[in-house]
mmCIF file of C-alpha atoms in Angstrom:
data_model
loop_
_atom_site.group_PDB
_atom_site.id
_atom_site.type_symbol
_atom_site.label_atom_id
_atom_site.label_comp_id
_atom_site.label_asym_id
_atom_site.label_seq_id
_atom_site.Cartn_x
_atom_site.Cartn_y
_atom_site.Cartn_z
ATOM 1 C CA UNK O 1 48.248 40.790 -57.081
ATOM 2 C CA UNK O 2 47.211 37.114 -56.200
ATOM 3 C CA UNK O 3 44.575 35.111 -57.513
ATOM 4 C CA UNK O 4 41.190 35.226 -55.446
ATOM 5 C CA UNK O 5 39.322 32.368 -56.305
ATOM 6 C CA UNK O 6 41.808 29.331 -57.149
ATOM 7 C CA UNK O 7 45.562 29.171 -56.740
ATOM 8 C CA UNK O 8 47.527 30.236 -59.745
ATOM 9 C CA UNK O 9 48.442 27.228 -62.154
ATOM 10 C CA UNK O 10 51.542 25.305 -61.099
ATOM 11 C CA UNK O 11 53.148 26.432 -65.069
ATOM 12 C CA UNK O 12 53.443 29.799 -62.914
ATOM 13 C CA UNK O 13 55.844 29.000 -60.664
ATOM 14 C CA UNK O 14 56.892 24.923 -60.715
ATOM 15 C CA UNK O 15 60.084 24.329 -63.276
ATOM 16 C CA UNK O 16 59.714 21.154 -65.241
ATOM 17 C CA UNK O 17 60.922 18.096 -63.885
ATOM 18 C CA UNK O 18 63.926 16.197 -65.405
ATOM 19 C CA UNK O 19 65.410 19.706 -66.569
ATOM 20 C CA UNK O 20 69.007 19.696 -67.163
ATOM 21 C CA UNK O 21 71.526 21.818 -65.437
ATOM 22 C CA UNK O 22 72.455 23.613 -68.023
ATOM 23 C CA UNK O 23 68.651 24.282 -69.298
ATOM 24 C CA UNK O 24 68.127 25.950 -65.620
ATOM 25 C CA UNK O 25 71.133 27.913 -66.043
ATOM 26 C CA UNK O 26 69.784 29.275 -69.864
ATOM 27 C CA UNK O 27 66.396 29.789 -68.065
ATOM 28 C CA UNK O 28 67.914 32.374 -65.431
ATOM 29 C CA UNK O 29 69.866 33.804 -68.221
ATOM 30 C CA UNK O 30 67.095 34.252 -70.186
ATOM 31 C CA UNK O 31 64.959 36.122 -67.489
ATOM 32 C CA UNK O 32 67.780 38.399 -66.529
ATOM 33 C CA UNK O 33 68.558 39.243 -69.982
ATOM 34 C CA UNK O 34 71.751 37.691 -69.462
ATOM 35 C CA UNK O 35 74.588 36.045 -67.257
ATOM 36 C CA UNK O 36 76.119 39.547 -66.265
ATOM 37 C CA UNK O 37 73.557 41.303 -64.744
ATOM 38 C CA UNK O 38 72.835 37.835 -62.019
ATOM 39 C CA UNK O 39 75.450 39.200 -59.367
ATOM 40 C CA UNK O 40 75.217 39.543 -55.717
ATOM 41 C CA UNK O 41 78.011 41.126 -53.440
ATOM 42 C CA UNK O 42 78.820 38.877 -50.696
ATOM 43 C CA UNK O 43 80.024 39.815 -47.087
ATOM 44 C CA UNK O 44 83.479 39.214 -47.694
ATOM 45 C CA UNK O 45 83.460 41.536 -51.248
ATOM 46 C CA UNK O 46 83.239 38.960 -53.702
ATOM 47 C CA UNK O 47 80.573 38.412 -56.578
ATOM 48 C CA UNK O 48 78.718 35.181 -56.760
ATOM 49 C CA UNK O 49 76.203 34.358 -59.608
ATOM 50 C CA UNK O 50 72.336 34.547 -58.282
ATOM 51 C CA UNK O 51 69.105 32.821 -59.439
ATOM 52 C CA UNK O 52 65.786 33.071 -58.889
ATOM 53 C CA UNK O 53 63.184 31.222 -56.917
ATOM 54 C CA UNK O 54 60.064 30.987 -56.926
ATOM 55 C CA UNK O 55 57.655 30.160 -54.191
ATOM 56 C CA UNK O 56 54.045 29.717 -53.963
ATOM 57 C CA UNK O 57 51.766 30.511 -50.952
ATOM 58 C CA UNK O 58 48.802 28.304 -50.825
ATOM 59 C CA UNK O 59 46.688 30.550 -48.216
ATOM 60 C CA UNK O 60 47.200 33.646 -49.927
ATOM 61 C CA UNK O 61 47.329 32.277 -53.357
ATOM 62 C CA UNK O 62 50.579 33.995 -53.878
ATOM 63 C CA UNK O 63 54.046 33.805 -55.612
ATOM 64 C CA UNK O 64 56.964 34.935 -53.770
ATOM 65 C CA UNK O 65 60.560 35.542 -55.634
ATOM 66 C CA UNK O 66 63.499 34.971 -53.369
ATOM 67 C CA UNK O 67 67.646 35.556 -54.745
ATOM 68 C CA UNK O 68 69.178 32.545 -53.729
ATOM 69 C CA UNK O 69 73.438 32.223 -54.258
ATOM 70 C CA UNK O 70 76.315 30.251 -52.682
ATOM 71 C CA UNK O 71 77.802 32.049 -49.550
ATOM 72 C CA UNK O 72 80.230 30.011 -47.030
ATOM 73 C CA UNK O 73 78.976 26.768 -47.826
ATOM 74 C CA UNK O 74 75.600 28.128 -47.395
ATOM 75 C CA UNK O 75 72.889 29.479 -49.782
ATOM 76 C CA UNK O 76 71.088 32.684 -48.567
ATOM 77 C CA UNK O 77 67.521 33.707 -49.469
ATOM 78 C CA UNK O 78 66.734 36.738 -49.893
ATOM 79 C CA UNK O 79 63.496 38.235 -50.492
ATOM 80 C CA UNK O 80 62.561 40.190 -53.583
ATOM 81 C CA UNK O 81 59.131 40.669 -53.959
ATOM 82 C CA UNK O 82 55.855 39.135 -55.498
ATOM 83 C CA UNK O 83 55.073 38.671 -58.739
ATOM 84 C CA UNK O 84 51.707 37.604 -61.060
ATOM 85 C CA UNK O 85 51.908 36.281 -64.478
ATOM 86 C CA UNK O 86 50.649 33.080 -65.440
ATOM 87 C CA UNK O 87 53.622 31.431 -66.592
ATOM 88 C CA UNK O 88 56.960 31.182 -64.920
ATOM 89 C CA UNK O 89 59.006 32.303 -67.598
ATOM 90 C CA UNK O 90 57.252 36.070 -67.050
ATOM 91 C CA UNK O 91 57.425 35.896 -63.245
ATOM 92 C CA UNK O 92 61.059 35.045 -63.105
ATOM 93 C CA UNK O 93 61.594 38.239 -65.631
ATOM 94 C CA UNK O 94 59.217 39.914 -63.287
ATOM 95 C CA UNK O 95 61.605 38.927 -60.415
ATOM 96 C CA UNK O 96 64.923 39.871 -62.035
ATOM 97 C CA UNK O 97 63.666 43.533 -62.690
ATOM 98 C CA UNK O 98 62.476 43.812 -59.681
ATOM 99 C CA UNK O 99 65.831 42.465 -58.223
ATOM 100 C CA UNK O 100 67.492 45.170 -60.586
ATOM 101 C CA UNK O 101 65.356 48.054 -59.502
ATOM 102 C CA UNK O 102 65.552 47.299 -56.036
ATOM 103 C CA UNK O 103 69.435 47.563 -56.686
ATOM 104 C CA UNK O 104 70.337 43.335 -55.146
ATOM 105 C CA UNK O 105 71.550 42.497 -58.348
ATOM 106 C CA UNK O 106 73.856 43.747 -61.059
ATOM 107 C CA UNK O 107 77.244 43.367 -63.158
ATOM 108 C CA UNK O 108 80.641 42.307 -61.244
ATOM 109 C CA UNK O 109 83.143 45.145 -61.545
ATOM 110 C CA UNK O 110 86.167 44.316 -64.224
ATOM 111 C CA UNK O 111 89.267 42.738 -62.368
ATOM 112 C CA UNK O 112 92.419 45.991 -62.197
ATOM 113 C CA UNK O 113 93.897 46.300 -65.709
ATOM 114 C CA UNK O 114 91.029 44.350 -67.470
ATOM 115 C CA UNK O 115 91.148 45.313 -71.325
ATOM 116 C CA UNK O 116 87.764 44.877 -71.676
ATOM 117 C CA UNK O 117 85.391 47.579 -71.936
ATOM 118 C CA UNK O 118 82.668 46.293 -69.911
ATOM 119 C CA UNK O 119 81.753 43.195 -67.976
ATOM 120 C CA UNK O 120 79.543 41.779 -70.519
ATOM 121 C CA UNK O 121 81.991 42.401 -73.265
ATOM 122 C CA UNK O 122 84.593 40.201 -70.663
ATOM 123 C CA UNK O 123 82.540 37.552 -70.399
ATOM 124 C CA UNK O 124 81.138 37.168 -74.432
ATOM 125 C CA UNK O 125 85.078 37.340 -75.073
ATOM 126 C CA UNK O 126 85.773 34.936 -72.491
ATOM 127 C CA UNK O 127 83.204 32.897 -73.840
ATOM 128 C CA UNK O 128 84.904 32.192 -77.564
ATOM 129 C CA UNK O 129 86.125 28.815 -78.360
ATOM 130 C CA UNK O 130 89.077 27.979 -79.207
ATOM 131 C CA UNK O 131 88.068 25.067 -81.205
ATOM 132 C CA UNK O 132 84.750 23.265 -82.266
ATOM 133 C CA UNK O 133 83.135 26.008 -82.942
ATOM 134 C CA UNK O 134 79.600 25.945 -85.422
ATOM 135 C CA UNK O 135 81.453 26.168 -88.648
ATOM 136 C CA UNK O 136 84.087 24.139 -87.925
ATOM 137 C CA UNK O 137 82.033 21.274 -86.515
ATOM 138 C CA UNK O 138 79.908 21.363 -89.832
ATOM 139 C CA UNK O 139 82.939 21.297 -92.416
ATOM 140 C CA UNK O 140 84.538 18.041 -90.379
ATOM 141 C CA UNK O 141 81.152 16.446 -90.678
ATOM 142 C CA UNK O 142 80.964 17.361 -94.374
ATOM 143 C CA UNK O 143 84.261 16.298 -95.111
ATOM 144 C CA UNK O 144 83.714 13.288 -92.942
ATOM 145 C CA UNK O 145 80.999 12.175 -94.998
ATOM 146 C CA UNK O 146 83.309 12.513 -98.098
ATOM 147 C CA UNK O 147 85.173 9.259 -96.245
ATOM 148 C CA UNK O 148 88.117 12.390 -95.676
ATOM 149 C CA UNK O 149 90.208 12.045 -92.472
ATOM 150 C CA UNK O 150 91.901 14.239 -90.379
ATOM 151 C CA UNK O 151 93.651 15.523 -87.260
ATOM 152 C CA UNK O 152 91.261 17.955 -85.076
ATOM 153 C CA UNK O 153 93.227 20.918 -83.070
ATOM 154 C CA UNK O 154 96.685 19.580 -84.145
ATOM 155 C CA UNK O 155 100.058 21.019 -84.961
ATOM 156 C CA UNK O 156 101.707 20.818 -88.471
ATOM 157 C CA UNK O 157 105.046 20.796 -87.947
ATOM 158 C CA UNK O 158 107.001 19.431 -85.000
ATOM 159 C CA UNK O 159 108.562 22.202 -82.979
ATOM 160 C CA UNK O 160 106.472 24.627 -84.271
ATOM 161 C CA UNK O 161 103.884 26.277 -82.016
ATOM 162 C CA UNK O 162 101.225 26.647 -84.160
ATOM 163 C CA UNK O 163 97.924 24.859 -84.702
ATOM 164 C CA UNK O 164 95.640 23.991 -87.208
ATOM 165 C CA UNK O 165 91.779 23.217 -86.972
ATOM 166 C CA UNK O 166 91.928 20.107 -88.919
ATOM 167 C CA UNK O 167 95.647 18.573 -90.221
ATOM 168 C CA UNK O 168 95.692 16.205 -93.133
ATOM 169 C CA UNK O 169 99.115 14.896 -92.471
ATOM 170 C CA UNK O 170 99.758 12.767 -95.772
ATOM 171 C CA UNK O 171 98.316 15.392 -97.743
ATOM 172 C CA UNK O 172 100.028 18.067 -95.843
ATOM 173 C CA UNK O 173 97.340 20.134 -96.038
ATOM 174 C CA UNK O 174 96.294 22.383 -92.884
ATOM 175 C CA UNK O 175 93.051 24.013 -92.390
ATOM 176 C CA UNK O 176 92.161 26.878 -90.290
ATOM 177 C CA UNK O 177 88.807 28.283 -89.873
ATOM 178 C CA UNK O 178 89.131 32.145 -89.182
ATOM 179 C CA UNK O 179 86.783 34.072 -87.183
ATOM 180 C CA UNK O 180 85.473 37.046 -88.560
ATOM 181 C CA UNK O 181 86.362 39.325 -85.784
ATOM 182 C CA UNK O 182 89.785 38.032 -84.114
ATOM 183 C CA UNK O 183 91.180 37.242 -87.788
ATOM 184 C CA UNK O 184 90.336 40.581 -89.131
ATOM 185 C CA UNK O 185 87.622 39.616 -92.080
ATOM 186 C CA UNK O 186 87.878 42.169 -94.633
ATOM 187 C CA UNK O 187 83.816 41.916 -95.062
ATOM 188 C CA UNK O 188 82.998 41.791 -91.478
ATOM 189 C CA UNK O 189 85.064 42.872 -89.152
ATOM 190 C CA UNK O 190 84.525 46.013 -87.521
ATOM 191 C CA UNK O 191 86.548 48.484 -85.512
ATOM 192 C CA UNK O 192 85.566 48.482 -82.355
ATOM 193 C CA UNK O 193 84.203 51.485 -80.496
ATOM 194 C CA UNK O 194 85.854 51.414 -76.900
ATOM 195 C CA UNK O 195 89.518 50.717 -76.661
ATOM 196 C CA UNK O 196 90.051 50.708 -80.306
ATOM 197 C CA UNK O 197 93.642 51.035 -80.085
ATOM 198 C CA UNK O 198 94.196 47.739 -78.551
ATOM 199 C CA UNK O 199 91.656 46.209 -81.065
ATOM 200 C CA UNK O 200 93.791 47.222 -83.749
ATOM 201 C CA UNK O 201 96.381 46.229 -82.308
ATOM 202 C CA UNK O 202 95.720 42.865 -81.423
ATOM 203 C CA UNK O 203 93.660 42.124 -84.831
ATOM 204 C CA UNK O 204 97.182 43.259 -86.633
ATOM 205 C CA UNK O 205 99.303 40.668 -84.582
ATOM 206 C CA UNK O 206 96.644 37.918 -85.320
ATOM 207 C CA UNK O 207 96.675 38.738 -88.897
ATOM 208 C CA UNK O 208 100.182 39.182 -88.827
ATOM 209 C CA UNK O 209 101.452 35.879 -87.206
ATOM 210 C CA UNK O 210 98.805 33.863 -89.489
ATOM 211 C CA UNK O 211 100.766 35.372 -92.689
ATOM 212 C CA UNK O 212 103.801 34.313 -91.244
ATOM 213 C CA UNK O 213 102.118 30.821 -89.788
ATOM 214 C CA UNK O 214 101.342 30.026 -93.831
ATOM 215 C CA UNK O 215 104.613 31.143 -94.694
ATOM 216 C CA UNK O 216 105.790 28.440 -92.419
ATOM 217 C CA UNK O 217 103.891 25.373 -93.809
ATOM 218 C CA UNK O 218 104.631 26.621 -96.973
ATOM 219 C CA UNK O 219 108.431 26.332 -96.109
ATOM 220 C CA UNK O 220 108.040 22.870 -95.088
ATOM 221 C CA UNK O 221 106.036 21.870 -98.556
ATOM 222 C CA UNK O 222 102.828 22.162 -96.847
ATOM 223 C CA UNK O 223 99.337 23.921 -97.969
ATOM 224 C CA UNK O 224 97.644 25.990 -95.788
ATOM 225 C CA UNK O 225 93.696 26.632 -96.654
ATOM 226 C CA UNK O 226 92.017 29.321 -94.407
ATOM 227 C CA UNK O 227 88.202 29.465 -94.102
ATOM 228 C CA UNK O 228 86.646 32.586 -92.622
ATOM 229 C CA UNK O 229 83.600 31.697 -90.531
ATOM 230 C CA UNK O 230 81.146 33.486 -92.501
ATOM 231 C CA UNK O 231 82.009 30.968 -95.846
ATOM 232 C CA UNK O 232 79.368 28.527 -97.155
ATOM 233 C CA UNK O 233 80.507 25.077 -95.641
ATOM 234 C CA UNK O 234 79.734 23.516 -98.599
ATOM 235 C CA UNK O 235 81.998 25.398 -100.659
ATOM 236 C CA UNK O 236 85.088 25.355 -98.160
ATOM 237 C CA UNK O 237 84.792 21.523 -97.370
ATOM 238 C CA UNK O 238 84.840 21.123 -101.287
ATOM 239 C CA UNK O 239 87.757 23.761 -101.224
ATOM 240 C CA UNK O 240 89.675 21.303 -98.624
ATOM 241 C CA UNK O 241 88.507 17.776 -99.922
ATOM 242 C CA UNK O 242 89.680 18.879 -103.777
ATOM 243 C CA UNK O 243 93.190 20.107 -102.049
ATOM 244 C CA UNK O 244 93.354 16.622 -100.501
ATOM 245 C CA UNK O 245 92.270 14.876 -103.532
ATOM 246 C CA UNK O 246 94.936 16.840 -105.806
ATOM 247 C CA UNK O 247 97.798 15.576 -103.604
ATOM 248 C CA UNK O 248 96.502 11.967 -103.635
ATOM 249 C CA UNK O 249 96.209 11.721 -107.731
ATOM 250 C CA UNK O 250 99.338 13.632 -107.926
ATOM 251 C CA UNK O 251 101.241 10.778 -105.602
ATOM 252 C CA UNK O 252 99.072 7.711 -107.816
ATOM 253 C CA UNK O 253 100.893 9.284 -110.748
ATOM 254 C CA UNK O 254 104.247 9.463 -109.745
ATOM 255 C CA UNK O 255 104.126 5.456 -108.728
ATOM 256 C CA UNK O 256 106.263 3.895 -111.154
#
């Protein structure tokens, strides 16, 4: 281990200046094959997320990894081990096994009466957005484009706790993009393996109170227009702008 002759290339351990924060913490993700596996237990109990460091000795030519991680105003070092690759993107994966064999490191334990199965399922579910999310980011552009606009994350009808991804309000139209998953997509949701009872459950209610959310705006002389996630946004923007378009010929005609 080491390098005899030179010191190892500063692409080995040095990050890139100018780096975000948010590109350091993907590049610790990344190594640790993932955000749940980077805990420490502190003195007092608690978990607190860990990184990586690297560090390079210039008279032995070596590259030290150290767990660093907030602790009482203070951020502890603590030594993992060495590690030689040419590139820092293999030493810090080098570290974080290392740091996982050696037992330092590993997943927080779920909080009492947690539904989730396992930490990492806890955090991707903690994790899902409410609103702009990927599809429904790229229908508002598209229908943005068509000179369409709209309401983002609004509700309907007044008194009525329910709310729509994008609201038309003259048109009384009211979109909601579905996820495949929580909205119970007939193509690709799947039951899940570990507490599939409360899955069920749960996906039921959602579907459930969305029939009954429609029913609702239809009531009030609304159209609702649901999107699952998986759609071409081509063809659902076209599905909401000709919904739009139909109200707004229909009102040109009945002027006198």
């Amino acid at each position: 281990m080491g390098w005899r002759d030179k010191p190892p290339p500063e692409r080995a351990w040095r990050g890139r200046q100018g780096r975000t924060r948010k590109a350091i913490v993907a590049e610790q993700d990344r190594a640790a094959g993932g955000r749940e596996g980077r805990y420490v237990k502190r003195k007092d109990g608690d978990y607190a997320l860990a990184s990586i460091t690297l560090k390079l000795l210039p008279r032995t030519r070596r590259i030290r990894a150290y767990l660093r991680w907030s602790e009482d105003g203070r951020s502890p070092a603590l030594y993992v081990g060495e590690v030689e690759h040419l590139t820092r993107a293999a030493n810090l994966e080098q570290a974080w096994r290392i740091a996982k064999d050696r037992g330092l490191v590993g997943e927080r334990p779920l909080p009492e009466g947690s539904w989730a199965s396992s930490p990492a399922t806890r955090s991707t579910m903690r994790g899902n957005r409410g609103r702009d999310t990927a599809p429904e980011l790229r229908i508002r552009s598209l229908l943005h484009r068509e000179g369409l606009r709209y309401r983002v994350s609004a509700r309907p009808l007044p008194g009525v706790r329910r709310t729509a991804d994008l609201v038309f309000t003259r048109a009384r139209v009211a979109v909601f993009v579905d996820g495949c998953f929580w909205h119970g997509c007939p193509d690709h949701c799947r039951p899940a393996r570990t507490n599939s009872d409360f899955w069920r459950a749960k996906i039921d209610a959602n579907r459930a109170r969305d029939a009954q959310t429609d029913q609702f705006l239809a009531e009030a002389g609304w159209r609702a227009i649901r999107i699952w996630e998986h759609e071409d946004p081509v063809q659902a923007a076209g599905r909401v702008a000709a919904a739009v378009r139909d109200f707004a010929a229909r009102s040109d005609h009945n002027v006198p």
